[in-house]
GROMACS .gro file of N, CA, C and O in nm:
model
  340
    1UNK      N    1  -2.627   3.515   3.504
    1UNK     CA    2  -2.666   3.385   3.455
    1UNK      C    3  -2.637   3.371   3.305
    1UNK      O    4  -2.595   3.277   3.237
    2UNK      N    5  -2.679   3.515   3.271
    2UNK     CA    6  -2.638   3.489   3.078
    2UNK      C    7  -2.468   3.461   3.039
    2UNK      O    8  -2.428   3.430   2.927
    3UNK      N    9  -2.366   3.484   3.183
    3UNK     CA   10  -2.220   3.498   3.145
    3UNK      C   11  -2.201   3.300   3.155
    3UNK      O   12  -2.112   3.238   3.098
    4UNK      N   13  -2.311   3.237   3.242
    4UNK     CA   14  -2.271   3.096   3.237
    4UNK      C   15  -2.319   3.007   3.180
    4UNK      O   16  -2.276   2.892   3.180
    5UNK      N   17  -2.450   3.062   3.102
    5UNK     CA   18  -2.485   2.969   2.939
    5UNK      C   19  -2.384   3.022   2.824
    5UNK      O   20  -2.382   2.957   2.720
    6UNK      N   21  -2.328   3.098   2.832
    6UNK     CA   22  -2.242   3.094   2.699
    6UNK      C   23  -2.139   3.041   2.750
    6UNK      O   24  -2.105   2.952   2.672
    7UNK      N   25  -2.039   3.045   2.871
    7UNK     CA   26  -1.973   2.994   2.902
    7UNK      C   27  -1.979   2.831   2.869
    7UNK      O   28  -1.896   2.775   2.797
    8UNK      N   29  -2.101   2.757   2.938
    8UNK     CA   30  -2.139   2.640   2.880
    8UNK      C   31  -2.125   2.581   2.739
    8UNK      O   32  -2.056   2.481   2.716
    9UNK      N   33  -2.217   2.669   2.618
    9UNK     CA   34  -2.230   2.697   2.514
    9UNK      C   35  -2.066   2.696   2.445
    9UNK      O   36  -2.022   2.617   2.362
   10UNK      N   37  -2.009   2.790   2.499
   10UNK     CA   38  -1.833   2.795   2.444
   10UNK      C   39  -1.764   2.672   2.454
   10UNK      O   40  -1.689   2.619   2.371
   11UNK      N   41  -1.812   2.619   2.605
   11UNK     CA   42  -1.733   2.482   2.624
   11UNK      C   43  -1.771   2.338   2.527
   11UNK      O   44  -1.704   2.238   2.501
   12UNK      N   45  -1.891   2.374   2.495
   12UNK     CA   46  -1.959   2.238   2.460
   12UNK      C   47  -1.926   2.269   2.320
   12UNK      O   48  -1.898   2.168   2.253
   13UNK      N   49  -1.920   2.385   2.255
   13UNK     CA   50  -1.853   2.374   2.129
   13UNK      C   51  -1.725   2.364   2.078
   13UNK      O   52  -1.674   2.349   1.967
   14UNK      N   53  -1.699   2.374   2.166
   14UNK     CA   54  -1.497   2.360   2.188
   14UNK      C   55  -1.502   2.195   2.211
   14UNK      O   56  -1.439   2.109   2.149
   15UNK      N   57  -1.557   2.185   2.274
   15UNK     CA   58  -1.501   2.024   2.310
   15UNK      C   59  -1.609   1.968   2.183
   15UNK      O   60  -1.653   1.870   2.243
   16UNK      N   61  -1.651   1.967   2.101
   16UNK     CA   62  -1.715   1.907   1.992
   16UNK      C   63  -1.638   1.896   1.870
   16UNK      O   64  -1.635   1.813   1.779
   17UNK      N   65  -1.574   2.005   1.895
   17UNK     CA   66  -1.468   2.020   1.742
   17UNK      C   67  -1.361   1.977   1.785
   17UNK      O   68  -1.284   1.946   1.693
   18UNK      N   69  -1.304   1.956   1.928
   18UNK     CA   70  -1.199   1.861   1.935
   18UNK      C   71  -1.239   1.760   1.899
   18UNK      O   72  -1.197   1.721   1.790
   19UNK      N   73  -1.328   1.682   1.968
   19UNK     CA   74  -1.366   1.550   1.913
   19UNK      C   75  -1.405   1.562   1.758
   19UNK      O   76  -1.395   1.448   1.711
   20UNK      N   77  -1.429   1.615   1.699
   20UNK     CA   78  -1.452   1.606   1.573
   20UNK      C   79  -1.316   1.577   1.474
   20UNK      O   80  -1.311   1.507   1.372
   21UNK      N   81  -1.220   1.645   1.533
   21UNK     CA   82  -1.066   1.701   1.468
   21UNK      C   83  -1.044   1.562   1.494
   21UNK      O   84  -1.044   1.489   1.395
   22UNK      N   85  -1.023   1.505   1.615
   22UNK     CA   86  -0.995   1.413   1.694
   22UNK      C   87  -1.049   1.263   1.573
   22UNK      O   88  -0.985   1.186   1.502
   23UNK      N   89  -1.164   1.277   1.597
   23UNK     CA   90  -1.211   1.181   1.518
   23UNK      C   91  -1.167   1.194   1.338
   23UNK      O   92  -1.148   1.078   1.301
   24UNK      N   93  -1.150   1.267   1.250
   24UNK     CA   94  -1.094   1.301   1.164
   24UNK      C   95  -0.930   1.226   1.113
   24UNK      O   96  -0.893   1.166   1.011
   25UNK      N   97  -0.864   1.264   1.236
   25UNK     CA   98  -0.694   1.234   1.262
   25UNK      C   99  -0.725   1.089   1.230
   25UNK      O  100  -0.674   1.039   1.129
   26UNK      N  101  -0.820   1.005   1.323
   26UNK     CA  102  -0.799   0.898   1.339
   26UNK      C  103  -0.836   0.802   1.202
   26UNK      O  104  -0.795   0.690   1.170
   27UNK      N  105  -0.944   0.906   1.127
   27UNK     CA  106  -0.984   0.801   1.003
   27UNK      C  107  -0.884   0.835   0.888
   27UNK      O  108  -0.869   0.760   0.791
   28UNK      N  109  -0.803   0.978   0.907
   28UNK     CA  110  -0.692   1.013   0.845
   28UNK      C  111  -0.587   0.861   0.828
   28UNK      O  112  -0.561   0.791   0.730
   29UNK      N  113  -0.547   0.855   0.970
   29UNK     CA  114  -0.477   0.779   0.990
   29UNK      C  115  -0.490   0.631   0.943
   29UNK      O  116  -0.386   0.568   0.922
   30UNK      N  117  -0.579   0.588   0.931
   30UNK     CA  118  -0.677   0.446   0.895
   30UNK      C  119  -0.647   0.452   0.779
   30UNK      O  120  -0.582   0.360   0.729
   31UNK      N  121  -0.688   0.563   0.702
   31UNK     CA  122  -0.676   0.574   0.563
   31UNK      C  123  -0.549   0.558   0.511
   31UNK      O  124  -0.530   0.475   0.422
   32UNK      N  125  -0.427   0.654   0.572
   32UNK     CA  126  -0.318   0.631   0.536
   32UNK      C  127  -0.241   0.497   0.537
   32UNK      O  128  -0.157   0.450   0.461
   33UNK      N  129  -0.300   0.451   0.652
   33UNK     CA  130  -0.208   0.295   0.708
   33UNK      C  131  -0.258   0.182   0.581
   33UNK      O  132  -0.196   0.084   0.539
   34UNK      N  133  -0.405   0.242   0.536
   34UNK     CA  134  -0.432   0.139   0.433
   34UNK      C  135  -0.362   0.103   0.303
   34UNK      O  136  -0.310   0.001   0.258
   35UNK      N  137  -0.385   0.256   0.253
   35UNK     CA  138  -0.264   0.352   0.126
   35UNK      C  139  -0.125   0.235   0.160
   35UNK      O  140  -0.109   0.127   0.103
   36UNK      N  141  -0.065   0.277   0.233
   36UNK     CA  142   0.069   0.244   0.254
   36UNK      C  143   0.052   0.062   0.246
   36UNK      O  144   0.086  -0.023   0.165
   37UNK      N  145   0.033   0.062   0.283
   37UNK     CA  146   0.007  -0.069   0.289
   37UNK      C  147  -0.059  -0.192   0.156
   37UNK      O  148  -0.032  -0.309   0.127
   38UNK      N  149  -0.142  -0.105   0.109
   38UNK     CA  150  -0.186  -0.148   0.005
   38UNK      C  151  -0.097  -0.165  -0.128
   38UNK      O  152  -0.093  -0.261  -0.205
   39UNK      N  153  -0.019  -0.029  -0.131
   39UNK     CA  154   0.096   0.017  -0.236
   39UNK      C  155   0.253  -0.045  -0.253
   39UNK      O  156   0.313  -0.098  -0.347
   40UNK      N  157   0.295  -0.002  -0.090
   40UNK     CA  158   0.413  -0.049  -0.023
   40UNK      C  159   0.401  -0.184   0.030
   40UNK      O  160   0.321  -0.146   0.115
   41UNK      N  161   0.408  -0.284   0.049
   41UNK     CA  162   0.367  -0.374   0.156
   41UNK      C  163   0.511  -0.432   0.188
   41UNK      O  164   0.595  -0.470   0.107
   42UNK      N  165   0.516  -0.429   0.301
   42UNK     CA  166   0.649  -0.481   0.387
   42UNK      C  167   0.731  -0.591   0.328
   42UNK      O  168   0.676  -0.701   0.333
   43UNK      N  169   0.829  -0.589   0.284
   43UNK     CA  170   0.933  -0.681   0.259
   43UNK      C  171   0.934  -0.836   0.352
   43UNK      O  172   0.960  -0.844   0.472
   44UNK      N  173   0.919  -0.883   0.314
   44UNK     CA  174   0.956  -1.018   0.398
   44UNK      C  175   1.132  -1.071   0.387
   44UNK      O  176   1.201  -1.084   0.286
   45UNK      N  177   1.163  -1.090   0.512
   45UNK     CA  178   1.288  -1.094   0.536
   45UNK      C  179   1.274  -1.275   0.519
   45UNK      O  180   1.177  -1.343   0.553
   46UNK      N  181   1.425  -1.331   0.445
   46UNK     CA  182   1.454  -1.434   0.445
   46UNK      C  183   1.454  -1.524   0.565
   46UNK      O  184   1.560  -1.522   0.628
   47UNK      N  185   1.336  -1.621   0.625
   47UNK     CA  186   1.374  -1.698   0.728
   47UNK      C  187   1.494  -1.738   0.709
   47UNK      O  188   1.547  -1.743   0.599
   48UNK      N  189   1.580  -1.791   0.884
   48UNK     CA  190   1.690  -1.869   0.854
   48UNK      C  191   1.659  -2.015   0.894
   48UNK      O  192   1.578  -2.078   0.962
   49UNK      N  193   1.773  -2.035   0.808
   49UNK     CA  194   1.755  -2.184   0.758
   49UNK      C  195   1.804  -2.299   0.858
   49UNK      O  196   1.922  -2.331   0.870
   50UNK      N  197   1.701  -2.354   0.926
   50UNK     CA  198   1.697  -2.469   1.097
   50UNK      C  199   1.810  -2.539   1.059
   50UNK      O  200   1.896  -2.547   1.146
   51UNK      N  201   1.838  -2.600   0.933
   51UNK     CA  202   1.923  -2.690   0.901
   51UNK      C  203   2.069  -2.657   0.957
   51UNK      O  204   2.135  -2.752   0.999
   52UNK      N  205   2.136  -2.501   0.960
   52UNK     CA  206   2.215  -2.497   0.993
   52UNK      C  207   2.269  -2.564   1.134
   52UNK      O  208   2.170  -2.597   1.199
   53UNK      N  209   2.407  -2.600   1.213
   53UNK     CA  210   2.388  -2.620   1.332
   53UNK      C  211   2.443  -2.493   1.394
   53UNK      O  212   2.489  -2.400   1.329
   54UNK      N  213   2.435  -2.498   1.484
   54UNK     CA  214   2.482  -2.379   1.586
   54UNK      C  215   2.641  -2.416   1.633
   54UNK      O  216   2.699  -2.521   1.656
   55UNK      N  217   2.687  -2.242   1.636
   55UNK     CA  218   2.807  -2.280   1.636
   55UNK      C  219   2.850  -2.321   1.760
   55UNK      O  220   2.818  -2.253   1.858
   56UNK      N  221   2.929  -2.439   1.777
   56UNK     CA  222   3.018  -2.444   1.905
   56UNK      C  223   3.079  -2.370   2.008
   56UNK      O  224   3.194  -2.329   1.992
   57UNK      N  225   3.019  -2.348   2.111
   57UNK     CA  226   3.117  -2.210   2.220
   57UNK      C  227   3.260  -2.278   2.272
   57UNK      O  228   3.270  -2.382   2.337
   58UNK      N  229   3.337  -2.217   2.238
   58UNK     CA  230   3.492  -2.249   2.253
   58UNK      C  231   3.528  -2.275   2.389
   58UNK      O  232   3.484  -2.198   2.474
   59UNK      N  233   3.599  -2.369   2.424
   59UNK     CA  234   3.628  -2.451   2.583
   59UNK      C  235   3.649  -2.352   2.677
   59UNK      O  236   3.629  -2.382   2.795
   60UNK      N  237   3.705  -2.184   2.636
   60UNK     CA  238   3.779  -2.108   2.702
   60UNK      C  239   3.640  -2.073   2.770
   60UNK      O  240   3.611  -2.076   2.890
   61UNK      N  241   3.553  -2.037   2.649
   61UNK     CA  242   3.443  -1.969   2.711
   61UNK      C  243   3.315  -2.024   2.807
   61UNK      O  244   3.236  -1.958   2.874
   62UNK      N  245   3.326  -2.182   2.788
   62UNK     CA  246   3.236  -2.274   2.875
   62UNK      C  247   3.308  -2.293   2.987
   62UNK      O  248   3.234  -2.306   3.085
   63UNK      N  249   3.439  -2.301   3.015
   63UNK     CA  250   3.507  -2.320   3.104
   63UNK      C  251   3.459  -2.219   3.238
   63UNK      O  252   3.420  -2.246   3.352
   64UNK      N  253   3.480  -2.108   3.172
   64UNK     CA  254   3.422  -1.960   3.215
   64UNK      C  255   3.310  -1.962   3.278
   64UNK      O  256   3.290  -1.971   3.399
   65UNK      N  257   3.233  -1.954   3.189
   65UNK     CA  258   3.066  -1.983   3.230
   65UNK      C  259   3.038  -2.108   3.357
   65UNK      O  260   2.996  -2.066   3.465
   66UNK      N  261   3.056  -2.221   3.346
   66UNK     CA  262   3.083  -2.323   3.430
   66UNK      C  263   3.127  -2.255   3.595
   66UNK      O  264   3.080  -2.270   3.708
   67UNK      N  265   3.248  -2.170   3.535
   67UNK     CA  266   3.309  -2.129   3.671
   67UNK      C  267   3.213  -2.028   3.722
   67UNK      O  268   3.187  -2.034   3.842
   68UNK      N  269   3.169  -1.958   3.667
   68UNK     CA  270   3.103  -1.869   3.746
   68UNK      C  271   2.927  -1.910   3.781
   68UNK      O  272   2.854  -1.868   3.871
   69UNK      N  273   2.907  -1.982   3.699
   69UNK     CA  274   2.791  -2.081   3.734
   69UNK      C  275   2.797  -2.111   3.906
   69UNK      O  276   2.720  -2.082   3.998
   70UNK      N  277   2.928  -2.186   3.902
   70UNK     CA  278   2.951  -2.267   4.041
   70UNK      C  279   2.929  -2.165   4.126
   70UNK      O  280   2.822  -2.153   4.184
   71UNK      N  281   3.029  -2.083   4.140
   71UNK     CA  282   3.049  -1.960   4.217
   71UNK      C  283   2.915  -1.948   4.250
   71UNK      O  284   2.871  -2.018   4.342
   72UNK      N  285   2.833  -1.860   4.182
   72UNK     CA  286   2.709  -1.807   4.208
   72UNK      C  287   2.627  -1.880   4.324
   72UNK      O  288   2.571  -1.847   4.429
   73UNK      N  289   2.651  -2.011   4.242
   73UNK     CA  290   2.542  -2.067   4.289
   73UNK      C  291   2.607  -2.205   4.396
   73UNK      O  292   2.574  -2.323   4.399
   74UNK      N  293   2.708  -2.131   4.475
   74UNK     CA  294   2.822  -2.225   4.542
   74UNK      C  295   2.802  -2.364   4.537
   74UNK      O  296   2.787  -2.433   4.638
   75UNK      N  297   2.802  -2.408   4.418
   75UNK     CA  298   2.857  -2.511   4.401
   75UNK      C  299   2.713  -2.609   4.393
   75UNK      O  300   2.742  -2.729   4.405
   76UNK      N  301   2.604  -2.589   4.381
   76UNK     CA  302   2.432  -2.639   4.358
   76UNK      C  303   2.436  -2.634   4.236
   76UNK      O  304   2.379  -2.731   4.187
   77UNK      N  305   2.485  -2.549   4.146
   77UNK     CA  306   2.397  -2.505   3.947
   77UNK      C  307   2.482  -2.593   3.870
   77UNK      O  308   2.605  -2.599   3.867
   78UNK      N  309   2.410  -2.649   3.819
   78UNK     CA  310   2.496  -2.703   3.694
   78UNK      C  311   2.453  -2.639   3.519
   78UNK      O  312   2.339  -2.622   3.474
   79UNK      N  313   2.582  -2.616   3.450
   79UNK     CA  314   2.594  -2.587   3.338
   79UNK      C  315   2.525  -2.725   3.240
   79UNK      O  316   2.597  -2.818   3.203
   80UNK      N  317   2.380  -2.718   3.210
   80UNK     CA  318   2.337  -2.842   3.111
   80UNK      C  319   2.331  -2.796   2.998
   80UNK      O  320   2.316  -2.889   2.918
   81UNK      N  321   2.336  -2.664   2.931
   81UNK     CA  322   2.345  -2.640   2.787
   81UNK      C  323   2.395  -2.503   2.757
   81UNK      O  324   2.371  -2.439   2.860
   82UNK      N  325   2.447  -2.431   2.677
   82UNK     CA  326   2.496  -2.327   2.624
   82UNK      C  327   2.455  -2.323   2.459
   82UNK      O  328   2.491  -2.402   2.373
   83UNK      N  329   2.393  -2.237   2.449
   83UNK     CA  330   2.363  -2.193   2.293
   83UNK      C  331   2.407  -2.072   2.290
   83UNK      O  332   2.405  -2.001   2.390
   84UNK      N  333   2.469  -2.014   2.126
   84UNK     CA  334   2.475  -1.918   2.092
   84UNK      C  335   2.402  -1.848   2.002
   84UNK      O  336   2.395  -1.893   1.888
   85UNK      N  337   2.319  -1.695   2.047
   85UNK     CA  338   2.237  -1.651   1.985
   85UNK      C  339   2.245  -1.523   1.839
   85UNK      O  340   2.142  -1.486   1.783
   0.00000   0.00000   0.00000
């Protein structure tokens, strides 16, 4: 009986200091993300500008699309818009 209270005893202290380590990492981590963040702070990338228009897809390539539109979809789908991304 004395080999399965320490056994117990071993386990419950093992799994305490994981969670402890465990819990540690995580305020580590909190801390760091703050640091960084506080110091560094992310670049903001230039929105683009709506005003531009979008470029035109060339006849070869709607032609294309169209055709295989049909195909697919024998001859039911229709091609109502094409944007390029």
């Amino acid at each position: 009986m004395e080999n399965l209270n320490i056994a117990l005893l071993l386990m419950i202290v093992g799994m305490a200091t994981v969670f402890a380590i465990l819990l540690i990492v995580i305020y580590l981590g909190k801390g760091l993300i703050a640091l960084v963040n506080k110091y560094a702070p992310e670049e903001v990338a230039p929105a683009k500008q709506a005003a531009n228009a979008p470029a035109a897809v060339p006849g070869n390539i709607m032609a294309a699309i169209s055709a295989a539109v049909t195909v697919v979809t024998q001859g039911k789908g229709k091609v109502a818009k094409v944007e390029k991304i």
